[in-house]
């Protein structure tokens, strides 16, 4: 048997090569991702924070005792106000007032927002939604990092606001317009006060008015389904506006939002965890943004692409038809073996 040279021997089918256009898209996406990460800017942020971290922690530790004492003093006043409120509406169902005048109106706004959100989702592409959702998480993480970095100042501002609300509520109790204190106390004052709560308080303090939070007071109203919009579109079903690809985004751990009375011994660790959450959110946004920029699916981009395609439609039709080969036989000719 004759041995064929290697270059003439039969070969197995070679695997298909990657399209150069696909490679171009991958390289572009990677460049976009690197640019979106802004590593130089991130390093500058980190360097600046590290340089001032020790001083920040020391300053917070020095201010913490006075801030905590102010919070505890306010808590005593709030407990007294709570007792006064329970006696301020004899023979009245104050929870019904809350349900009608506060919960119902807040729920109405929620339903209006739901309509707007559904319309927005109907008009956005999957990658666009993923980028928008990642941006929202990044902005929230950045805001929380800024707040935690200025925790003492934020607590001081919140305590001052609390003092003002306590004064306002005291001046309104037992007056003809006292019903408004239900809103001021349960929906403004108490949530702000609880948001600052230190971790080391007693269970009595921790669970004070726990069944009278805005969510608890409005539970029945909030559970009602929003009326459907007439002729509404059906928004995509991917969760929270993210593309349905497992592992595409890393979900950072949910952290308590600053400002709050973090114990001085735990403040540095809390700062660093907040920094980690910020970095994770920024990295996720860079990935989502680069994917969107590499293959934009928003209405403006799709419209622009459609305009280009429409302009080329005539030429593309002519080019396609020009490739068709005419039949060599005339219209009256036919094969002899098909003649009748």
PDB file of C-alpha atoms in Angstrom, residues 137 242-251 283-284 287-288 291:
ATOM      1  CA  UNK A 137     -26.428  49.460  43.406  1.00  0.00           C
ATOM      2  CA  UNK A 242     -30.907  42.162  35.569  1.00  0.00           C
ATOM      3  CA  UNK A 243     -30.039  39.941  32.650  1.00  0.00           C
ATOM      4  CA  UNK A 244     -31.015  36.329  33.286  1.00  0.00           C
ATOM      5  CA  UNK A 245     -27.494  34.968  33.420  1.00  0.00           C
ATOM      6  CA  UNK A 246     -26.419  33.248  36.606  1.00  0.00           C
ATOM      7  CA  UNK A 247     -23.335  34.723  38.156  1.00  0.00           C
ATOM      8  CA  UNK A 248     -23.343  37.839  36.018  1.00  0.00           C
ATOM      9  CA  UNK A 249     -23.546  40.130  39.015  1.00  0.00           C
ATOM     10  CA  UNK A 250     -22.138  39.605  42.472  1.00  0.00           C
ATOM     11  CA  UNK A 251     -24.689  40.573  45.084  1.00  0.00           C
ATOM     12  CA  UNK A 283     -16.777  46.252  39.724  1.00  0.00           C
ATOM     13  CA  UNK A 284     -20.209  44.822  38.921  1.00  0.00           C
ATOM     14  CA  UNK A 287     -18.905  44.685  33.901  1.00  0.00           C
ATOM     15  CA  UNK A 288     -22.559  45.462  33.188  1.00  0.00           C
ATOM     16  CA  UNK A 291     -21.457  44.624  28.142  1.00  0.00           C
TER      17      UNK A 291
END
